[in-house]
Coordinates of C-alpha atoms and ligand atoms in Angstrom, one line a residue:
M1115 CA -0.1 0.1 -0.1
Y1116 CA 1.1 3.6 -0.7
D1117 CA 0.8 6.9 0.8
P1118 CA -0.4 8.8 -2.4
S1119 CA 0.7 12.1 -1.4
V1120 CA 4.4 11.2 -1.9
G1121 CA 4.0 8.0 -4.0
E1122 CA 6.1 5.7 -1.4
V1123 CA 5.2 2.4 0.0
I1124 CA 3.6 2.4 3.7
A1125 CA 2.9 -1.3 4.4
T1126 CA 3.0 -4.5 2.6
T1127 CA 0.7 -7.6 2.9
Q1128 CA 0.0 -10.9 1.8
L1129 CA -3.1 -11.7 -0.4
C1130 CA -5.0 -14.5 0.3
S1131 CA -4.7 -18.0 -1.3
K1132 CA -7.7 -19.9 -3.0
A1133 CA -7.4 -22.4 0.2
Q1134 CA -8.0 -19.3 2.5
V1135 CA -11.1 -18.4 0.6
N1136 CA -12.4 -21.9 1.1
A1137 CA -11.8 -21.9 4.9
A1138 CA -13.1 -18.5 5.3
A1139 CA -16.4 -19.6 3.3
T1140 CA -16.5 -22.7 5.4
A1141 CA -16.1 -20.8 8.5
A1142 CA -18.8 -18.4 7.8
S1143 CA -21.0 -21.1 6.6
N1144 CA -20.5 -23.1 9.7
A1145 CA -21.0 -19.9 12.0
L1146 CA -24.4 -19.2 10.3
L1147 CA -26.8 -21.2 12.2
S1148 CA -25.8 -19.7 15.7
W1149 CA -25.2 -16.3 14.5
S1150 CA -28.8 -16.1 12.8
Q1151 CA -30.4 -17.5 16.1
T1152 CA -29.0 -14.9 18.2
T1153 CA -31.7 -12.3 19.2
V1154 CA -32.1 -8.9 17.5
S1155 CA -30.9 -7.2 20.6
E1156 CA -27.9 -9.3 20.9
R1157 CA -27.1 -8.3 17.3
A1158 CA -27.8 -4.8 18.1
D1159 CA -25.4 -5.0 20.8
Y1160 CA -22.3 -6.0 18.7
L1161 CA -23.1 -3.3 16.2
N1162 CA -23.2 -0.7 19.0
A1163 CA -20.0 -2.5 20.3
I1164 CA -18.4 -1.7 16.9
A1165 CA -19.5 2.1 16.7
D1166 CA -18.1 2.5 20.5
A1167 CA -14.8 1.0 19.7
M1168 CA -14.7 3.1 16.2
E1169 CA -15.4 6.2 18.4
Q1170 CA -12.7 5.2 20.8
Q1171 CA -10.1 4.9 18.1
F1172 CA -11.6 7.6 16.0
N1173 CA -8.3 9.6 15.5
K1174 CA -6.2 6.6 14.4
L1175 CA -8.9 5.5 12.0
V1176 CA -9.1 8.9 10.5
G1177 CA -5.3 9.2 10.5
L1178 CA -4.8 5.6 8.6
S1179 CA -7.6 6.5 6.3
A1180 CA -6.3 9.7 5.1
L1181 CA -2.5 8.1 5.1
N1182 CA -3.7 5.4 2.8
S1183 CA -6.1 7.0 0.5
G1184 CA -4.7 10.6 0.5
K1185 CA -7.9 12.5 1.4
P1186 CA -7.8 15.5 3.6
I1187 CA -8.2 14.9 7.3
E1188 CA -11.6 16.5 7.2
E1189 CA -13.0 14.4 4.7
A1190 CA -11.5 11.4 6.5
K1191 CA -13.2 12.4 9.7
I1192 CA -16.6 12.7 8.0
D1193 CA -16.0 9.2 6.5
V1194 CA -15.4 7.6 10.0
G1195 CA -18.4 9.6 11.4
D1196 CA -20.7 8.4 8.7
A1197 CA -19.5 4.6 9.4
I1198 CA -20.2 4.9 13.0
A1199 CA -23.7 6.3 12.4
C1200 CA -24.4 3.7 10.0
Y1201 CA -23.6 0.8 12.7
R1202 CA -25.9 2.7 15.1
Y1203 CA -28.6 3.2 12.6
Y1204 CA -28.8 -0.7 11.9
A1205 CA -28.6 -1.5 15.8
N1206 CA -31.7 0.5 16.2
L1207 CA -33.5 -0.7 13.1
I1208 CA -32.9 -4.1 13.6
V1209 CA -34.6 -3.9 17.2
S1210 CA -37.5 -2.2 16.0
Q1211 CA -38.4 -4.8 13.4
S1212 CA -40.8 -7.7 14.5
T1213 CA -39.5 -11.0 14.2
L1214 CA -42.7 -12.8 13.6
T1215 CA -45.9 -10.8 12.4
E1216 CA -49.5 -12.0 11.9
V1217 CA -50.4 -10.8 8.6
T1218 CA -54.1 -12.2 8.1
T1219 CA -56.6 -14.8 8.9
N1220 CA -58.7 -15.3 5.7
E1221 CA -62.3 -16.5 5.4
A1222 CA -61.6 -20.0 5.8
G1223 CA -59.9 -19.5 9.0
I1224 CA -56.4 -19.9 7.8
R1225 CA -53.9 -17.7 9.7
L1226 CA -50.8 -16.2 7.8
L1227 CA -47.5 -15.5 9.7
K1228 CA -44.5 -13.6 8.2
T1229 CA -41.0 -13.6 9.3
L1230 CA -37.9 -12.2 7.8
A1231 CA -34.9 -14.6 7.8
P1232 CA -31.2 -13.8 7.1
I1233 CA -30.3 -14.7 3.5
G1234 CA -27.3 -16.8 4.6
V1235 CA -23.5 -16.1 4.0
C1236 CA -22.7 -13.1 2.2
A1237 CA -19.6 -11.7 0.2
L1238 CA -19.2 -8.1 0.4
I1239 CA -16.9 -6.7 -2.1
V1240 CA -15.8 -2.9 -1.5
P1241 CA -13.7 -0.3 -3.5
W1242 CA -10.9 2.0 -2.1
K1243 CA -13.1 5.4 -2.4
F1244 CA -14.5 5.5 0.9
P1245 CA -12.8 2.9 2.8
M1246 CA -14.9 1.8 6.1
V1247 CA -18.0 3.6 4.8
T1248 CA -18.8 1.3 1.8
T1249 CA -17.8 -1.4 4.2
S1250 CA -20.4 -0.3 6.8
W1251 CA -23.3 0.2 4.4
K1252 CA -22.8 -3.5 3.7
L1253 CA -21.6 -4.9 7.1
A1254 CA -24.0 -3.3 9.4
P1255 CA -27.2 -4.4 7.5
A1256 CA -25.9 -7.9 7.0
L1257 CA -25.0 -8.7 10.5
A1258 CA -28.0 -7.0 11.7
A1259 CA -30.2 -9.3 9.5
G1260 CA -28.1 -12.4 11.1
C1261 CA -26.0 -13.1 8.0
T1262 CA -22.4 -14.4 8.2
V1263 CA -20.1 -12.6 6.0
I1264 CA -16.7 -12.9 3.8
L1265 CA -15.4 -9.0 3.3
K1266 CA -13.0 -8.4 0.7
P1267 CA -11.7 -4.8 1.0
S1268 CA -10.0 -3.2 -1.9
E1269 CA -6.4 -4.2 -2.0
V1270 CA -5.3 -0.3 -2.4
T1271 CA -6.9 0.9 0.9
L1272 CA -6.6 -2.3 3.3
L1273 CA -5.0 -0.4 6.2
P1274 CA -8.3 1.0 7.7
E1275 CA -10.1 -2.0 7.1
L1276 CA -7.7 -4.3 8.6
M1277 CA -8.2 -2.2 11.8
L1278 CA -11.7 -3.0 11.5
G1279 CA -10.9 -6.5 11.7
N1280 CA -8.8 -5.7 15.1
I1281 CA -12.2 -3.9 16.3
L1282 CA -14.3 -7.1 15.3
S1283 CA -11.8 -9.4 17.5
A1284 CA -11.5 -6.9 20.4
I1285 CA -15.4 -6.6 21.0
G1286 CA -15.7 -10.4 21.0
L1287 CA -17.6 -11.0 18.0
P1288 CA -18.0 -15.0 17.5
K1289 CA -15.4 -16.5 15.2
G1290 CA -16.5 -17.0 11.8
V1291 CA -19.1 -14.5 11.7
V1292 CA -16.8 -12.0 9.8
N1293 CA -14.0 -13.1 7.7
I1294 CA -11.7 -10.0 6.3
L1295 CA -9.8 -11.3 3.3
P1296 CA -6.9 -9.1 1.7
G1297 CA -6.8 -9.6 -2.0
A1298 CA -7.4 -8.3 -5.6
A1299 CA -9.4 -9.5 -8.6
E1300 CA -8.4 -13.0 -8.1
V1301 CA -9.5 -13.3 -4.7
G1302 CA -12.6 -11.4 -5.4
A1303 CA -13.4 -14.0 -8.3
A1304 CA -12.6 -16.9 -6.0
I1305 CA -15.1 -15.5 -3.3
T1306 CA -17.8 -14.5 -5.5
S1307 CA -18.0 -18.0 -7.4
H1308 CA -17.6 -19.9 -4.2
P1309 CA -20.6 -22.6 -4.0
L1310 CA -21.2 -21.6 -0.1
I1311 CA -21.9 -18.0 -0.8
D1312 CA -25.7 -17.2 -0.8
K1313 CA -25.4 -13.5 -1.8
I1314 CA -23.1 -11.0 -3.2
S1315 CA -23.0 -7.3 -2.6
F1316 CA -20.5 -5.7 -4.9
T1317 CA -19.6 -1.9 -5.0
G1318 CA -17.1 -0.8 -7.7
S1319 CA -16.7 -0.2 -11.4
N1320 CA -19.2 -1.1 -14.0
G1321 CA -16.7 -3.5 -15.8
V1322 CA -15.8 -5.6 -12.8
G1323 CA -19.7 -5.5 -11.7
E1324 CA -20.5 -7.3 -15.0
K1325 CA -17.8 -10.0 -14.2
V1326 CA -19.4 -10.3 -10.8
M1327 CA -22.8 -10.7 -12.5
I1328 CA -21.5 -13.6 -14.3
Q1329 CA -19.8 -15.1 -11.4
A1330 CA -22.8 -14.9 -9.3
A1331 CA -24.9 -16.8 -12.0
K1332 CA -23.3 -19.9 -11.1
G1333 CA -25.4 -21.2 -8.3
I1334 CA -28.0 -18.5 -8.6
K1335 CA -26.5 -16.2 -6.1
D1336 CA -28.6 -13.4 -5.0
I1337 CA -26.8 -10.0 -5.7
S1338 CA -26.8 -6.2 -5.1
L1339 CA -24.5 -3.8 -7.4
E1340 CA -23.5 -0.3 -6.8
L1341 CA -21.7 0.9 -9.8
G1342 CA -20.7 4.0 -11.6
G1343 CA -22.2 7.4 -12.1
K1344 CA -21.9 10.5 -14.5
S1345 CA -24.3 12.7 -12.2
A1346 CA -25.7 16.0 -13.4
I1347 CA -25.8 19.3 -11.4
I1348 CA -28.2 21.7 -12.9
V1349 CA -28.0 25.5 -12.0
R1350 CA -31.2 27.5 -12.8
A1351 CA -31.3 31.0 -14.1
D1352 CA -32.7 32.2 -10.6
A1353 CA -29.7 30.7 -8.6
D1354 CA -27.6 32.2 -6.3
I1355 CA -24.3 32.3 -8.3
D1356 CA -22.0 32.2 -5.4
H1357 CA -23.7 29.3 -3.5
A1358 CA -24.0 27.3 -6.9
C1359 CA -20.3 27.7 -7.3
D1360 CA -19.6 26.1 -4.0
L1361 CA -22.0 23.5 -4.5
I1362 CA -20.3 22.7 -8.1
I1363 CA -16.8 22.8 -6.8
G1364 CA -18.1 20.4 -3.6
G1365 CA -19.9 18.1 -6.0
I1366 CA -16.9 17.4 -8.1
F1367 CA -13.6 18.1 -6.3
T1368 CA -14.3 16.5 -2.9
N1369 CA -12.2 13.4 -2.5
A1370 CA -10.7 14.5 -5.8
G1371 CA -13.6 13.6 -7.9
Q1372 CA -13.4 9.7 -6.9
I1373 CA -16.9 9.7 -5.7
C1374 CA -19.7 7.7 -7.7
S1375 CA -22.2 10.3 -7.2
A1376 CA -19.8 13.2 -8.1
T1377 CA -21.6 15.6 -10.1
S1378 CA -19.5 15.7 -13.0
R1379 CA -21.7 17.2 -15.4
L1380 CA -22.7 20.7 -15.0
L1381 CA -25.8 22.1 -16.8
L1382 CA -26.1 25.6 -16.6
H1383 CA -28.9 28.1 -17.8
S1384 CA -27.6 30.0 -20.6
D1385 CA -28.5 33.4 -19.1
I1386 CA -26.2 33.1 -16.1
A1387 CA -23.2 31.0 -17.8
Q1388 CA -20.6 34.0 -18.4
N1389 CA -20.9 35.3 -14.8
L1390 CA -21.1 31.9 -13.4
F1391 CA -17.9 30.8 -15.3
T1392 CA -15.9 33.7 -14.2
Q1393 CA -16.6 33.2 -10.3
L1394 CA -15.9 29.3 -10.7
K1395 CA -12.8 29.8 -12.5
I1396 CA -11.7 32.1 -9.7
K1397 CA -13.1 29.8 -6.8
T1398 CA -11.4 26.6 -8.4
N1399 CA -8.0 28.3 -9.1
S1400 CA -8.0 29.0 -5.2
L1401 CA -8.4 25.6 -4.1
Q1402 CA -5.5 24.2 -2.1
V1403 CA -4.1 20.9 -3.7
G1404 CA -1.7 19.1 -1.2
D1405 CA -1.1 16.7 1.3
G1406 CA -4.2 15.4 3.1
F1407 CA -2.7 16.0 6.6
D1408 CA -2.1 19.7 5.7
P1409 CA -5.1 21.6 7.6
D1410 CA -5.0 24.0 4.7
T1411 CA -5.5 21.1 2.0
Q1412 CA -8.9 21.3 0.2
M1413 CA -8.1 18.5 -2.1
G1414 CA -5.8 15.7 -1.8
P1415 CA -3.9 13.6 -4.6
L1416 CA -5.6 10.6 -6.5
V1417 CA -5.5 7.4 -4.5
S1418 CA -3.0 5.6 -6.8
Q1419 CA -0.8 6.1 -9.9
Q1420 CA -3.1 4.0 -11.9
Q1421 CA -6.1 6.4 -11.1
Q1422 CA -4.0 9.3 -11.6
M1423 CA -3.0 7.6 -15.4
Q1424 CA -6.8 7.2 -15.9
V1425 CA -7.2 11.1 -15.5
Q1426 CA -4.5 11.9 -17.9
K1427 CA -6.0 9.3 -20.2
Y1428 CA -9.3 11.5 -20.2
L1429 CA -7.2 14.6 -20.3
D1430 CA -5.6 13.4 -23.7
I1431 CA -9.0 12.5 -25.2
A1432 CA -10.1 16.1 -24.2
A1433 CA -7.2 17.5 -25.9
E1434 CA -7.9 15.1 -29.0
E1435 CA -11.8 16.2 -29.0
N1436 CA -10.6 19.9 -28.8
L1437 CA -12.7 20.7 -25.8
D1438 CA -12.6 24.3 -24.4
C1439 CA -10.9 24.2 -20.8
L1440 CA -11.7 26.8 -18.4
T1441 CA -8.9 25.8 -15.8
G1442 CA -6.9 22.7 -15.1
N1443 CA -6.0 20.5 -17.6
N1444 CA -3.0 18.6 -16.2
V1445 CA -1.6 16.2 -13.6
L1446 CA 1.0 17.7 -11.5
D1447 CA 4.6 17.0 -11.6
S1448 CA 5.4 15.6 -8.4
Q1449 CA 5.9 12.3 -6.7
G1450 CA 2.8 12.3 -5.3
Y1451 CA -0.7 11.4 -7.6
F1452 CA -1.9 14.7 -8.1
A1453 CA -4.2 16.2 -10.6
S1454 CA -5.3 19.9 -11.0
P1455 CA -8.8 20.5 -10.6
T1456 CA -10.1 20.8 -14.3
I1457 CA -13.2 22.0 -16.0
Y1458 CA -14.3 22.0 -19.7
I1459 CA -17.0 24.2 -21.1
E1460 CA -19.5 23.8 -23.8
V1461 CA -18.6 20.0 -24.1
P1462 CA -20.8 18.1 -26.6
T1463 CA -23.0 15.5 -25.4
D1464 CA -21.3 13.0 -27.6
S1465 CA -17.9 13.7 -26.1
R1466 CA -16.2 10.6 -24.0
L1467 CA -15.8 13.2 -21.2
W1468 CA -19.5 13.6 -21.3
Q1469 CA -20.7 10.2 -21.3
E1470 CA -17.8 8.0 -19.5
E1471 CA -17.1 8.2 -15.8
V1472 CA -13.3 9.8 -15.3
F1473 CA -13.4 9.2 -11.3
G1474 CA -11.3 12.3 -11.0
P1475 CA -11.3 16.0 -10.5
V1476 CA -12.7 16.7 -14.1
L1477 CA -16.1 18.7 -14.6
V1478 CA -17.7 19.1 -18.1
S1479 CA -20.3 21.6 -18.6
T1480 CA -23.1 22.9 -21.0
T1481 CA -25.7 25.2 -21.2
F1482 CA -29.5 24.9 -21.5
V1483 CA -32.3 27.4 -22.1
D1484 CA -35.2 26.0 -20.3
D1485 CA -36.2 23.3 -17.7
T1486 CA -37.5 20.8 -20.4
E1487 CA -33.9 21.0 -22.0
A1488 CA -32.1 20.5 -18.6
I1489 CA -34.2 17.4 -17.6
R1490 CA -33.5 15.9 -21.1
L1491 CA -29.6 16.7 -20.6
A1492 CA -29.6 15.4 -17.2
N1493 CA -31.2 12.2 -18.2
D1494 CA -28.7 11.7 -21.3
S1495 CA -26.6 9.3 -19.9
K1496 CA -26.1 5.4 -19.2
F1497 CA -25.8 6.2 -15.5
A1498 CA -28.5 7.3 -13.2
L1499 CA -27.2 7.9 -9.7
A1500 CA -27.6 11.1 -8.5
A1501 CA -28.1 14.7 -9.1
T1502 CA -28.2 18.3 -7.7
I1503 CA -30.7 21.0 -8.5
V1504 CA -29.8 24.8 -7.5
S1505 CA -32.3 27.4 -7.9
A1506 CA -34.4 29.6 -5.5
D1507 CA -37.9 28.0 -6.8
E1508 CA -38.3 25.0 -4.5
Q1509 CA -41.7 24.1 -6.3
A1510 CA -39.7 24.2 -10.0
T1511 CA -37.0 21.9 -8.4
I1512 CA -39.3 19.4 -6.7
E1513 CA -40.9 19.2 -10.3
M1514 CA -37.7 18.9 -11.9
A1515 CA -36.4 16.2 -9.3
L1516 CA -39.4 14.0 -10.1
Q1517 CA -38.5 13.8 -13.7
I1518 CA -34.8 13.3 -13.6
Q1519 CA -33.7 9.8 -13.5
A1520 CA -31.5 9.2 -10.2
G1521 CA -31.9 7.5 -7.0
H1522 CA -30.5 10.5 -4.9
L1523 CA -31.5 14.0 -5.5
W1524 CA -30.0 17.0 -3.7
I1525 CA -31.7 20.6 -3.9
N1526 CA -29.5 23.4 -3.1
E1527 CA -27.1 20.8 -1.3
Q1528 CA -24.7 18.3 -2.4
Q1529 CA -23.3 15.0 -1.5
I1530 CA -25.2 14.5 1.6
V1531 CA -25.9 11.0 2.5
L1532 CA -27.9 10.1 5.6
P1533 CA -28.0 6.2 6.8
E1534 CA -32.1 6.2 6.7
A1535 CA -32.1 7.2 3.1
G1536 CA -31.7 4.4 0.7
W1537 CA -28.8 4.7 -1.7
G1538 CA -28.5 3.4 -5.2
G1539 CA -29.3 4.4 -8.8
F1540 CA -31.2 3.5 -11.9
K1541 CA -30.1 2.2 -15.5
Q1542 CA -26.4 1.0 -15.3
S1543 CA -25.7 2.5 -11.9
G1544 CA -26.5 -0.6 -10.4
I1545 CA -29.2 -2.9 -8.8
G1546 CA -30.6 -2.6 -5.5
R1547 CA -30.3 0.0 -2.6
E1548 CA -28.1 0.4 0.3
L1549 CA -28.9 2.2 3.6
G1550 CA -31.9 2.7 4.8
P1551 CA -34.9 -0.1 5.6
D1552 CA -34.2 -1.3 1.9
G1553 CA -30.4 -1.8 2.8
L1554 CA -31.5 -4.4 5.4
S1555 CA -33.9 -6.0 3.2
A1556 CA -31.0 -6.6 0.9
Y1557 CA -29.9 -9.1 3.4
Q1558 CA -33.2 -10.7 4.3
K1559 CA -35.7 -12.9 2.7
S1560 CA -39.4 -13.2 3.8
K1561 CA -40.9 -16.7 5.1
H1562 CA -44.5 -17.2 5.3
I1563 CA -46.1 -19.7 7.7
L1564 CA -49.8 -20.8 7.1
L1565 CA -51.5 -22.6 9.8
P1566 CA -55.3 -23.3 10.9
N1567 CA -57.0 -20.8 13.2
Ligands
NAD2686 P1 -13.0 -1.9 -9.1 O1 -14.1 -2.5 -9.7 O2 -11.8 -2.0 -9.7 O3 -13.0 -2.8 -7.8 C1 -13.8 -2.7 -6.7 C2 -13.5 -4.2 -6.0 O4 -13.7 -5.4 -6.6 C3 -12.3 -4.1 -5.5 O5 -12.3 -4.9 -4.0 C4 -11.4 -5.1 -6.2 O6 -10.4 -5.9 -5.8 C5 -12.7 -6.2 -6.5 N1 -12.5 -7.2 -7.8 C6 -11.8 -6.7 -8.9 N2 -12.0 -7.8 -9.9 C7 -13.0 -8.8 -9.2 C8 -13.6 -9.9 -9.7 N3 -13.4 -10.3 -11.0 N4 -14.4 -10.4 -9.0 C9 -14.7 -9.9 -7.6 N5 -14.1 -8.9 -7.2 C10 -13.3 -8.3 -7.9 O7 -13.5 -0.4 -8.3 P2 -12.5 0.5 -7.9 O8 -11.5 1.0 -8.7 O9 -12.0 0.0 -6.5 O10 -13.8 1.7 -7.3 C11 -14.0 2.8 -8.6 C12 -15.3 2.4 -9.1 O11 -16.1 2.1 -8.1 C13 -15.9 3.6 -9.7 O12 -16.3 3.3 -11.1 C14 -17.0 4.0 -8.9 O13 -18.1 4.6 -9.5 C15 -17.4 2.7 -8.4 N6 -18.1 3.2 -6.9 C16 -19.7 3.1 -6.9 C17 -20.3 3.2 -5.6 C18 -21.7 3.4 -5.7 O14 -22.2 3.4 -4.5 N7 -22.6 3.3 -6.6 C19 -19.6 3.7 -4.6 C20 -18.1 3.6 -4.8 C21 -17.2 3.3 -6.0

């Protein structure tokens, strides 16, 4: 693993063998019966114990996350706080859920009872973007539901996730309930195709998501996928320009643009375009790019050299396509994996930068003349994860929100994620929802019991 601010190795680890994947799947399968029969309050106690331990080790977790991913320390604090909130949310939700409900008694006197059972042994595969956060979105509801787990963190950001493993041991989680396996694609493929796995929950790129679907087909495994995005931020003519610039910058340059819900396509009313671009350029150029541990840093490096090369590839495509650059346009000449915040204007919708997820600090923009055109442009994507609308007219924004294809819509806000609000997209942004009650349902199956009155 690397410190992306300086491009130096900070730790090495052995990756799992196929035999270890098999041993972990067997351990999770053996632990399933006893874990699934624990009471909901016992499982809630474990989830709260994880949250308590994370709170006690807050600074260490924040430091490891910032070191391993390069993100600014304030963003790492938000991440760890969000993960803690997620464990607490599912602790509360599971105790509020009835274990057995009487649904109906019909005219013939047949009683119908319903219960929710854990889906079984779950493979949780997470990316590097938000270590511990994406993990909590899967692990907390899976444990709450009574499932046992194999967790494969990203090989790029293992350090904070391995510390989570120490926390799970320290709180006395029964052996076999959670098995954390370091590994890359080969280990991920061995886990997701293992015959003892009942469900796969995957977050990552669309290319790997397609492979995971194929791997899940063998043995008919249940599957949830959280994939890519190319989300729109729409600024109407009545928007406050200063606030709009802050939302645009936050939506694309937070975490150096490495967010699936980054609002990476700016749709701007033509009446305010010139004025907004002038302010946006000034504000973007004043962003402090640097080491995540420097308190003045507002944007850290990209997570890896590979990710920096990915951004460079799209800057090259922009040059080939003759895109008009407002600011940025280069990766920085330093040992770390930095790129400058970059904005292209009047980008044609058939541009690759308009259509493809860059997963870096690169914003493309175009203008519109009315709400109908803005909605059409927002929906002109194979992805449909999130969107932001900036306007002084709340009624108009809600009407637009109802017509935009996206799972999460922010009005005059950006990138707020609440544990109680389900997360996930339409179209190629994925299958299923995480967080909220839907996130718990993803690890449960209903059972119906019929008996005479
Ligand atoms: P990735 O797809 O390369 O890897 C994701 C995970 O899958 C990693 O743990 C990786 O080791 C593992 N993996 C790789 N090949 C595998 C295989 N054949 N079988 C099983 N597992 C395999 O993604 P990444 O580069 O880590 O993350 C960036 C991508 O993730 C972006 O496209 C982004 O949009 C997406 N993302 C989506 C969301 C969301 O909520 N929708 C959240 C975060 C990231």
